[in-house]
Short mmCIF file of C-alpha atoms and ligand atoms in Angstrom, two decimals:
data_model
loop_
_atom_site.label_atom_id
_atom_site.label_comp_id
_atom_site.label_asym_id
_atom_site.label_seq_id
_atom_site.Cartn_x
_atom_site.Cartn_y
_atom_site.Cartn_z
CA MET E 1 3.62 26.60 -8.81
CA VAL E 2 3.91 23.03 -9.97
CA GLU E 3 6.12 21.13 -7.49
CA THR E 4 8.27 18.64 -9.24
CA HIS E 5 11.15 16.55 -8.06
CA LYS E 6 14.59 17.54 -9.16
CA VAL E 7 16.72 14.59 -10.07
CA GLU E 8 19.62 14.84 -7.70
CA SER E 9 23.09 14.26 -9.09
CA LEU E 10 24.87 11.18 -7.84
CA THR E 11 27.20 13.34 -5.73
CA GLU E 12 24.26 15.14 -4.12
CA LEU E 13 22.50 11.84 -3.49
CA ASN E 14 25.51 10.17 -1.99
CA GLN E 15 26.12 13.14 0.30
CA LYS E 16 22.56 12.77 1.65
CA LEU E 17 22.58 9.01 1.54
CA PRO E 18 25.86 7.35 2.47
CA GLU E 19 26.30 4.29 0.24
CA LEU E 20 25.94 1.66 2.91
CA GLN E 21 23.20 3.32 4.99
CA HIS E 22 20.70 0.77 3.69
CA ARG E 23 22.51 -1.94 5.68
CA ASN E 24 21.80 -0.29 9.01
CA PHE E 25 18.81 -1.91 10.66
CA ARG E 26 17.51 -0.26 13.79
CA ASN E 27 17.72 -2.61 16.76
CA ASP E 28 17.25 -0.46 19.87
CA ASP E 29 14.34 -0.68 22.36
CA PHE E 30 12.55 2.12 20.46
CA TRP E 31 9.10 1.27 21.97
CA LYS E 32 10.36 2.30 25.39
CA SER E 33 10.18 5.95 24.29
CA ILE E 34 6.37 5.59 24.38
CA PRO E 35 5.49 6.33 28.03
CA GLY E 36 2.84 3.56 28.21
CA TRP E 37 5.29 0.94 27.00
CA ALA E 38 8.45 2.10 28.82
CA ASN E 39 8.52 -1.15 30.83
CA VAL E 40 7.67 -3.57 28.03
CA THR E 41 10.40 -6.12 27.67
CA ARG E 42 11.94 -7.26 24.39
CA GLU E 43 10.35 -10.70 24.88
CA GLU E 44 6.92 -9.16 25.26
CA PHE E 45 7.42 -6.85 22.22
CA ALA E 46 8.49 -9.87 20.17
CA ASP E 47 5.27 -11.73 20.83
CA HIS E 48 2.61 -11.44 18.13
CA MET E 49 -0.14 -11.92 20.76
CA TRP E 50 1.20 -8.92 22.69
CA GLN E 51 1.34 -6.84 19.49
CA GLN E 52 -2.22 -7.78 18.62
CA LYS E 53 -3.60 -7.23 22.08
CA ASN E 54 -1.96 -3.82 22.40
CA SER E 55 -2.85 -2.58 18.86
CA ILE E 56 -4.31 0.89 19.05
CA ARG E 57 -7.91 1.08 17.92
CA LYS E 58 -9.24 4.23 19.55
CA ILE E 59 -8.03 7.81 20.06
CA GLU E 60 -8.39 7.25 23.79
CA GLN E 61 -5.71 4.55 23.58
CA VAL E 62 -3.44 6.95 21.69
CA ARG E 63 -3.83 9.43 24.49
CA LYS E 64 -3.26 6.87 27.16
CA VAL E 65 -0.04 5.30 25.84
CA LEU E 66 1.43 8.65 24.70
CA GLY E 67 0.96 10.29 28.12
CA LYS E 68 2.73 13.62 28.08
CA LEU E 69 3.59 13.29 24.38
CA ALA E 70 -0.14 13.64 23.56
CA THR E 71 -0.32 17.43 23.35
CA PRO E 72 -3.84 18.93 23.34
CA GLU E 73 -3.27 20.45 19.84
CA LEU E 74 -2.16 17.13 18.41
CA MET E 75 -5.01 15.17 19.95
CA ALA E 76 -7.61 17.68 18.86
CA ASP E 77 -6.28 17.48 15.29
CA MET E 78 -6.33 13.66 15.40
CA GLU E 79 -9.92 13.64 16.65
CA ASP E 80 -10.81 15.94 13.78
CA GLY E 81 -8.98 13.46 11.45
CA GLN E 82 -11.23 10.68 12.73
CA ARG E 83 -14.30 12.66 11.68
CA LYS E 84 -12.94 13.05 8.11
CA THR E 85 -11.10 9.81 7.30
CA PRO E 86 -12.85 6.88 5.58
CA MET E 87 -10.68 4.42 7.61
CA ASN E 88 -10.90 3.15 11.14
CA ILE E 89 -7.91 3.35 13.46
CA ARG E 90 -5.85 0.24 13.84
CA ILE E 91 -2.09 0.36 14.31
CA THR E 92 0.38 -2.10 15.81
CA PRO E 93 2.62 -1.08 18.68
CA TYR E 94 5.54 -1.80 16.35
CA ILE E 95 4.65 0.96 13.87
CA PHE E 96 3.13 3.25 16.53
CA SER E 97 6.41 3.37 18.42
CA LEU E 98 8.48 3.98 15.28
CA ILE E 99 6.66 7.33 14.87
CA ASP E 100 8.70 10.31 15.99
CA TRP E 101 6.11 11.75 18.38
CA GLU E 102 8.22 14.87 19.04
CA ASN E 103 7.69 15.71 15.34
CA ALA E 104 4.37 13.95 14.78
CA TRP E 105 2.92 16.48 12.30
CA ASP E 106 5.63 15.68 9.73
CA ASP E 107 6.27 12.04 10.52
CA PRO E 108 5.74 9.79 7.42
CA LEU E 109 4.49 6.84 9.56
CA ARG E 110 1.95 8.90 11.53
CA LYS E 111 0.71 10.32 8.24
CA GLN E 112 0.00 6.85 6.88
CA PHE E 113 -1.96 5.49 9.85
CA LEU E 114 -3.20 8.31 12.08
CA PRO E 115 -4.54 11.14 9.96
CA LEU E 116 -4.89 14.69 11.29
CA GLY E 117 -7.92 16.77 10.35
CA SER E 118 -5.66 19.68 9.30
CA GLN E 119 -4.03 17.60 6.58
CA PHE E 120 -7.19 16.84 4.55
CA LEU E 121 -7.93 18.73 1.33
CA PRO E 122 -11.17 19.06 -0.65
CA GLU E 123 -11.75 16.05 -2.88
CA HIS E 124 -10.81 16.22 -6.52
CA PRO E 125 -14.05 16.44 -8.61
CA LEU E 126 -12.99 13.19 -10.44
CA HIS E 127 -12.33 11.10 -7.32
CA MET E 128 -14.20 7.79 -7.04
CA SER E 129 -14.78 5.39 -4.15
CA ASP E 130 -14.06 2.47 -6.50
CA SER E 131 -11.41 4.21 -8.55
CA LEU E 132 -10.15 1.05 -10.24
CA SER E 133 -13.69 -0.21 -11.12
CA GLU E 134 -13.08 -3.46 -9.25
CA ASP E 135 -16.77 -3.99 -8.53
CA GLU E 136 -17.68 -3.53 -12.22
CA ASP E 137 -15.35 -6.34 -13.25
CA SER E 138 -16.60 -8.72 -10.56
CA PRO E 139 -18.30 -11.92 -11.88
CA VAL E 140 -18.86 -13.35 -8.38
CA PRO E 141 -18.64 -11.56 -4.98
CA MET E 142 -15.06 -11.12 -3.67
CA LEU E 143 -13.48 -11.59 -7.10
CA THR E 144 -12.29 -9.15 -9.80
CA HIS E 145 -11.58 -10.60 -13.20
CA ARG E 146 -10.19 -8.03 -15.57
CA TYR E 147 -7.13 -9.52 -17.24
CA PRO E 148 -7.65 -12.81 -19.12
CA ASP E 149 -5.13 -14.81 -17.09
CA LYS E 150 -5.23 -13.04 -13.70
CA VAL E 151 -7.81 -12.51 -10.95
CA LEU E 152 -7.99 -10.60 -7.69
CA PHE E 153 -9.57 -12.54 -4.80
CA LEU E 154 -10.61 -10.55 -1.73
CA PRO E 155 -11.39 -13.20 0.97
CA THR E 156 -11.32 -10.74 3.88
CA THR E 157 -11.90 -7.06 4.56
CA LEU E 158 -9.84 -7.00 7.76
CA CYS E 159 -6.23 -5.80 8.17
CA PRO E 160 -3.73 -5.69 11.06
CA VAL E 161 -3.40 -1.93 10.44
CA TYR E 162 -5.67 0.46 8.60
CA CYS E 163 -3.86 2.73 6.19
CA SER E 164 -5.24 6.22 5.55
CA TYR E 165 -4.31 5.83 1.87
CA CYS E 166 -6.21 2.57 1.34
CA THR E 167 -7.52 2.16 -2.22
CA ARG E 168 -10.36 -0.07 -0.97
CA SER E 169 -11.51 2.26 1.80
CA ARG E 170 -15.10 1.58 0.56
CA ILE E 171 -14.97 -1.92 2.09
CA ILE E 172 -11.95 -2.31 4.37
CA GLY E 173 -12.42 -2.10 8.14
CA GLY E 174 -15.64 -0.86 9.64
CA SER E 175 -17.90 2.13 8.89
CA THR E 176 -16.60 5.51 9.98
CA GLU E 177 -18.27 8.87 10.66
CA SER E 178 -17.86 9.78 7.02
CA VAL E 179 -18.43 6.38 5.26
CA ASP E 180 -20.92 3.53 5.56
CA LYS E 181 -19.26 0.29 4.45
CA SER E 182 -20.39 -3.11 3.28
CA SER E 183 -17.38 -4.69 5.00
CA TYR E 184 -17.71 -8.53 5.22
CA GLY E 185 -14.78 -9.66 7.40
CA ALA E 186 -13.54 -13.08 6.33
CA ASN E 187 -16.73 -14.56 4.93
CA GLN E 188 -15.59 -18.12 4.26
CA LYS E 189 -19.05 -19.29 3.17
CA LYS E 190 -18.72 -17.42 -0.13
CA TRP E 191 -15.18 -18.53 -0.97
CA ASP E 192 -16.38 -21.80 -2.59
CA ASP E 193 -18.31 -19.80 -5.21
CA VAL E 194 -15.03 -18.11 -6.13
CA PHE E 195 -13.21 -21.47 -6.43
CA GLU E 196 -16.08 -22.85 -8.53
CA TYR E 197 -15.89 -19.86 -10.89
CA LEU E 198 -12.14 -20.32 -11.19
CA ARG E 199 -12.46 -24.04 -11.97
CA ASN E 200 -14.66 -22.99 -14.86
CA SER E 201 -12.33 -20.25 -16.09
CA PRO E 202 -9.52 -22.18 -17.86
CA LEU E 203 -7.64 -19.07 -18.96
CA VAL E 204 -6.91 -17.99 -15.41
CA GLU E 205 -3.38 -18.84 -14.26
CA ASP E 206 -2.66 -16.23 -11.58
CA VAL E 207 -4.52 -15.40 -8.39
CA VAL E 208 -3.81 -12.51 -6.08
CA ILE E 209 -5.21 -13.19 -2.59
CA SER E 210 -5.63 -9.74 -1.14
CA GLY E 211 -8.37 -7.91 0.76
CA GLY E 212 -7.91 -6.95 3.42
CA ASP E 213 -4.77 -8.63 4.45
CA SER E 214 -3.72 -12.31 4.50
CA PHE E 215 -2.26 -11.75 7.97
CA MET E 216 -5.85 -11.71 9.21
CA LEU E 217 -6.61 -15.16 7.90
CA THR E 218 -6.26 -18.06 10.32
CA PRO E 219 -3.73 -20.82 9.59
CA ALA E 220 -6.63 -23.09 8.55
CA GLN E 221 -7.89 -20.41 6.14
CA ILE E 222 -4.47 -19.84 4.65
CA LYS E 223 -4.25 -23.56 3.94
CA TYR E 224 -7.82 -23.88 2.68
CA ILE E 225 -7.40 -21.04 0.22
CA GLY E 226 -3.93 -22.16 -0.91
CA GLU E 227 -4.85 -25.81 -1.37
CA SER E 228 -8.20 -25.03 -3.11
CA LEU E 229 -6.39 -22.82 -5.62
CA LEU E 230 -3.39 -24.99 -6.20
CA ASN E 231 -5.61 -27.99 -6.84
CA ILE E 232 -7.18 -26.20 -9.85
CA PRO E 233 -5.02 -27.54 -12.68
CA HIS E 234 -4.75 -24.36 -14.82
CA ILE E 235 -3.80 -22.10 -11.85
CA ARG E 236 -0.01 -21.74 -11.90
CA ARG E 237 0.72 -18.81 -9.57
CA ILE E 238 -0.81 -17.59 -6.30
CA ARG E 239 0.27 -14.55 -4.33
CA TYR E 240 -0.74 -13.79 -0.77
CA ALA E 241 -0.87 -10.01 -0.32
CA THR E 242 -0.01 -8.70 3.09
CA LYS E 243 1.34 -5.45 4.51
CA GLY E 244 2.15 -7.51 7.58
CA ILE E 245 5.88 -7.90 7.07
CA ALA E 246 6.14 -4.11 7.05
CA ILE E 247 3.92 -3.34 10.03
CA PHE E 248 3.82 -6.52 12.12
CA PRO E 249 6.98 -8.60 11.55
CA GLN E 250 6.54 -10.26 14.94
CA LYS E 251 3.77 -12.42 13.47
CA ILE E 252 6.27 -14.03 11.06
CA THR E 253 8.81 -14.62 13.79
CA SER E 254 6.43 -15.76 16.58
CA ASP E 255 3.13 -17.01 15.14
CA HIS E 256 4.50 -20.46 14.31
CA ALA E 257 1.15 -21.98 13.38
CA TRP E 258 0.48 -19.23 10.80
CA PHE E 259 3.96 -19.44 9.33
CA LYS E 260 3.80 -23.27 9.15
CA ALA E 261 0.51 -23.03 7.23
CA LEU E 262 2.12 -20.67 4.73
CA CYS E 263 5.16 -22.93 4.38
CA GLU E 264 2.95 -25.97 3.76
CA VAL E 265 1.08 -24.15 0.99
CA ASN E 266 4.42 -23.14 -0.51
CA GLU E 267 5.72 -26.74 -0.40
CA LEU E 268 2.50 -27.97 -1.98
CA GLY E 269 2.95 -25.44 -4.75
CA ARG E 270 6.51 -26.54 -5.36
CA SER E 271 5.47 -30.21 -5.45
CA PHE E 272 2.95 -29.23 -8.18
CA GLY E 273 5.55 -27.10 -10.02
CA LYS E 274 3.57 -23.95 -9.16
CA SER E 275 4.61 -20.65 -7.60
CA VAL E 276 3.48 -19.31 -4.19
CA VAL E 277 4.78 -15.85 -3.26
CA ILE E 278 4.03 -12.98 -0.89
CA HIS E 279 3.38 -9.43 -2.08
CA THR E 280 3.99 -6.89 0.66
CA HIS E 281 4.07 -3.14 0.88
CA PHE E 282 6.82 -1.24 2.57
CA SER E 283 6.30 2.39 1.63
CA SER E 284 8.88 4.14 3.82
CA PRO E 285 12.41 3.13 4.84
CA ARG E 286 11.41 4.18 8.37
CA GLU E 287 9.18 1.07 8.57
CA ILE E 288 12.26 -1.16 8.27
CA THR E 289 14.17 -2.34 11.34
CA LYS E 290 16.01 -5.43 12.59
CA TRP E 291 12.58 -6.96 13.19
CA SER E 292 11.77 -6.71 9.50
CA GLN E 293 15.12 -8.29 8.69
CA MET E 294 14.53 -11.20 11.12
CA ALA E 295 11.11 -11.80 9.58
CA MET E 296 12.61 -11.81 6.08
CA GLU E 297 15.35 -14.21 7.09
CA ARG E 298 12.74 -16.73 8.23
CA ILE E 299 10.69 -16.31 5.01
CA PHE E 300 13.70 -16.41 2.73
CA SER E 301 15.11 -19.54 4.34
CA ALA E 302 11.75 -21.22 3.81
CA GLY E 303 12.21 -20.58 0.09
CA ILE E 304 9.34 -18.08 -0.26
CA THR E 305 9.76 -15.18 -2.65
CA VAL E 306 8.57 -11.72 -1.50
CA ARG E 307 7.94 -8.71 -3.73
CA ASN E 308 7.28 -5.15 -2.63
CA GLN E 309 4.60 -2.78 -3.87
CA ALA E 310 4.93 0.74 -2.49
CA VAL E 311 2.40 3.52 -2.87
CA LEU E 312 3.82 6.93 -3.80
CA GLN E 313 2.63 9.41 -1.13
CA ASN E 314 3.14 13.11 -0.80
CA GLY E 315 5.19 13.82 2.33
CA VAL E 316 5.83 10.14 2.94
CA ASN E 317 8.17 8.93 0.19
CA ASN E 318 8.07 11.40 -2.72
CA ASP E 319 11.71 12.19 -2.21
CA VAL E 320 14.62 10.80 -4.15
CA SER E 321 16.72 9.86 -1.10
CA ASP E 322 13.80 8.12 0.66
CA MET E 323 12.84 6.17 -2.44
CA VAL E 324 16.43 5.08 -3.14
CA LEU E 325 16.91 4.10 0.48
CA LEU E 326 13.61 2.15 0.46
CA THR E 327 14.55 0.36 -2.74
CA ARG E 328 18.04 -0.58 -1.45
CA LYS E 329 16.80 -1.63 1.99
CA VAL E 330 14.06 -3.96 0.76
CA GLY E 331 16.53 -5.37 -1.84
CA PHE E 332 19.07 -6.03 0.92
CA MET E 333 16.45 -8.09 2.82
CA ASN E 334 15.87 -10.21 -0.35
CA ILE E 335 12.56 -8.58 -1.19
CA GLN E 336 12.17 -7.70 -4.84
CA PRO E 337 11.17 -4.06 -5.29
CA TYR E 338 8.36 -4.66 -7.79
CA TYR E 339 6.03 -1.65 -8.16
CA VAL E 340 5.61 1.92 -6.98
CA TYR E 341 2.04 2.95 -7.57
CA MET E 342 0.80 6.44 -8.33
CA HIS E 343 -1.84 7.09 -5.65
CA ASP E 344 -5.32 6.13 -6.70
CA MET E 345 -7.98 8.84 -6.96
CA VAL E 346 -9.94 7.66 -3.89
CA PRO E 347 -11.73 9.67 -1.18
CA GLY E 348 -9.86 11.23 1.70
CA CYS E 349 -6.48 11.06 -0.05
CA GLU E 350 -6.05 14.26 -2.00
CA HIS E 351 -3.23 15.35 0.34
CA PHE E 352 -1.40 12.05 -0.33
CA ARG E 353 -1.42 12.31 -4.11
CA THR E 354 1.46 13.54 -6.22
CA THR E 355 1.64 14.73 -9.79
CA LEU E 356 2.37 12.23 -12.53
CA ARG E 357 5.51 14.30 -13.25
CA GLU E 358 6.76 13.54 -9.76
CA GLY E 359 6.33 9.81 -10.41
CA ILE E 360 8.19 10.04 -13.69
CA GLU E 361 11.07 12.06 -12.19
CA LEU E 362 11.36 9.76 -9.17
CA GLU E 363 11.52 6.69 -11.47
CA LYS E 364 14.32 8.39 -13.49
CA ALA E 365 16.25 9.08 -10.29
CA VAL E 366 15.86 5.60 -8.80
CA ARG E 367 16.72 3.72 -12.01
CA GLY E 368 20.42 2.97 -12.04
CA THR E 369 20.98 3.21 -8.30
CA THR E 370 20.89 -0.62 -8.05
CA ALA E 371 20.51 -3.65 -10.27
CA GLY E 372 17.70 -3.55 -12.80
CA PHE E 373 15.83 -6.58 -11.38
CA HIS E 374 15.86 -4.77 -8.01
CA THR E 375 14.44 -1.54 -9.47
CA PRO E 376 10.66 -0.97 -9.02
CA THR E 377 8.52 -0.08 -11.96
CA PHE E 378 6.54 3.08 -11.36
CA VAL E 379 2.98 2.55 -12.53
CA CYS E 380 -0.38 4.31 -12.70
CA ASP E 381 -3.34 1.97 -12.15
CA LEU E 382 -5.77 3.64 -14.50
CA PRO E 383 -9.01 4.99 -12.99
CA GLY E 384 -11.94 3.17 -14.64
CA GLY E 385 -10.23 -0.18 -14.86
CA GLY E 386 -7.54 0.13 -17.58
CA GLY E 387 -4.98 -1.68 -15.42
CA LYS E 388 -1.44 -0.74 -14.52
CA ARG E 389 0.58 1.26 -17.05
CA HIS E 390 4.13 2.52 -16.81
CA VAL E 391 4.09 6.15 -15.62
CA ALA E 392 5.78 7.42 -18.83
CA SER E 393 3.45 5.55 -21.16
CA TYR E 394 0.65 8.16 -21.23
CA GLU E 395 -0.69 9.22 -24.64
CA TYR E 396 -0.98 12.91 -23.70
CA TYR E 397 -0.16 14.99 -20.60
CA ASP E 398 -1.48 18.53 -20.04
CA GLU E 399 0.82 19.37 -17.17
CA GLU E 400 -0.59 22.84 -16.71
CA ASN E 401 -4.04 21.50 -15.84
CA GLY E 402 -2.72 18.15 -14.51
CA ILE E 403 -4.64 15.91 -16.95
CA SER E 404 -3.05 12.79 -18.45
CA VAL E 405 -4.80 10.62 -21.02
CA TRP E 406 -4.02 6.92 -21.46
CA LYS E 407 -4.91 3.88 -23.46
CA ALA E 408 -4.96 0.23 -22.43
CA PRO E 409 -5.14 -1.46 -25.86
CA TYR E 410 -5.22 -5.06 -24.63
CA VAL E 411 -7.30 -4.65 -21.45
CA LYS E 412 -9.98 -2.31 -22.84
CA PRO E 413 -9.41 -1.74 -26.57
CA GLY E 414 -10.74 1.58 -27.89
CA ASP E 415 -11.25 3.15 -24.41
CA VAL E 416 -9.33 6.20 -23.19
CA PHE E 417 -8.61 6.76 -19.48
CA THR E 418 -7.87 9.92 -17.56
CA TYR E 419 -5.63 10.35 -14.48
CA VAL E 420 -5.51 13.77 -12.88
CA ASP E 421 -2.89 15.46 -10.72
CA PRO E 422 -3.94 16.85 -7.28
CA ILE E 423 -5.33 20.34 -7.69
CA HIS E 424 -3.28 21.92 -4.87
CA LYS E 425 -0.05 21.15 -6.79
CA LEU E 426 -1.20 23.11 -9.87
CA SER E 427 -0.67 26.79 -10.65
CA LYS E 428 -3.15 29.27 -9.15
CA GLU E 429 -4.71 29.81 -12.60
CA ALA E 430 -5.20 26.05 -13.12
CA GLN E 431 -6.68 25.69 -9.63
CA ASP E 432 -9.21 28.39 -10.50
CA ARG E 433 -10.11 26.61 -13.73
CA TRP E 434 -10.91 23.38 -11.80
CA GLN E 435 -13.36 25.35 -9.60
CA ASP E 436 -15.70 25.92 -12.52
CA PRO E 437 -17.34 22.57 -13.52
CA ALA E 438 -18.04 23.67 -17.11
CA THR E 439 -14.35 24.73 -17.61
CA ALA E 440 -13.11 21.56 -16.00
CA LYS E 441 -15.30 19.43 -18.27
CA LYS E 442 -14.03 21.29 -21.32
CA MET E 443 -10.39 20.83 -20.24
CA ILE E 444 -10.92 17.08 -19.87
CA GLU E 445 -12.65 16.81 -23.24
CA GLU E 446 -9.92 18.75 -24.97
CA ALA E 447 -7.24 16.58 -23.46
CA LYS E 448 -9.08 13.40 -24.56
CA LYS E 449 -9.51 14.82 -28.05
CA LYS E 450 -5.72 15.08 -28.38
CA VAL E 451 -5.70 11.30 -28.27
CA THR E 452 -8.95 10.35 -29.95
CA GLY E 453 -8.65 13.02 -32.70
S1 SF4 J 1 -3.18 -3.14 4.52
FE1 SF4 J 1 -3.81 -2.85 2.36
S2 SF4 J 1 -6.00 -3.32 2.32
FE2 SF4 J 1 -5.41 -3.00 4.45
S3 SF4 J 1 -5.88 -0.89 4.91
FE3 SF4 J 1 -3.70 -1.01 4.29
S4 SF4 J 1 -3.80 -0.60 2.07
FE4 SF4 J 1 -5.83 -1.12 2.69
#
């Protein structure tokens, strides 16, 4: 059976989601439900140094802080997860203690950061470690230049948390049992080559500083990168990408040196008439608490714009009520809901992916629940480097076999791109067809032919 998402009627939606629920921001001492942190004070929890020092990086630490909540079955499954995932463990106490450990198997936050072996599915035959072909479009190390006026700069491969759904699992964090990585940390020596390339690329106006995560850059590095880019005359817009606001808001409220560096770059940008913004990614309304709101109050009052990019994940946020609540909550905090991405076809993520149809139906359901400028655009970042396209802008969609065919006329004229639905969501007959490589190849060729003629 193909699982799709029914668009709920407004009455159904409002019954599940009272209209003002998005204004409730959790403010209890939720970390005290974790046995190992039962005596941690609010002051300690608010300190970014405490959060960093107590971040969980090993299964043994999970067992230790959870105490009696760490059941043998759960821990065995988590250990199995570590053998299969391409990502290291790293999770802040903030997010760790928002997990409902009594219901850990189904918890959307646990799913994102602490994978269980039992949740993994066989890889789709078309999965790729560099699904977006970022390495192919890289003129100098750490830089992807695909669109004429925009580049992606990856100055670090470190993050304050490691997400199981990471699209750059090939380089982010350290090697794991299943993947050897060419992770480079924050290799500042090579950044100047990137700036030199950009000085000589007059069409580039927009730089995304990602990674990795800008939260892992030092204040001096935040300033060095920001000033170097803003001093290039044709660069008009820079965006620091960080999941930090969602998973580590205490850094914004208590790491004053880091925040000051960001504000100084923002002020420099304004003095040059250029834009400096943050792109963050909240993916579940459960990640949002009073701590997130306090972080956003500080950022907003410093005049810094924040936009949100969520990743659509099966069992995490592929539900109309959750997506509407997420959209309204981030909007209420003055974050612009910008994109919801279809999950990329990367290793270790088949269980996270949804069908394209689910993305389309969720977009239909969310649109109209709040103002248009606060409504995210649902996009599919085309495998093979076609860039982001609106979910409904495919050229052809064979829903039975889960194959959609796309064009990106400006980015790669003449090319066609294929995005595939996860096999486990297809009918039994379609699942059988994918098991035979010759039949699978024929299905893909036939779908492409519908577009190329
Ligand atoms: S924060 Fe971003 S780059 Fe880092 S692991 Fe998560 S998805 Fe990957």
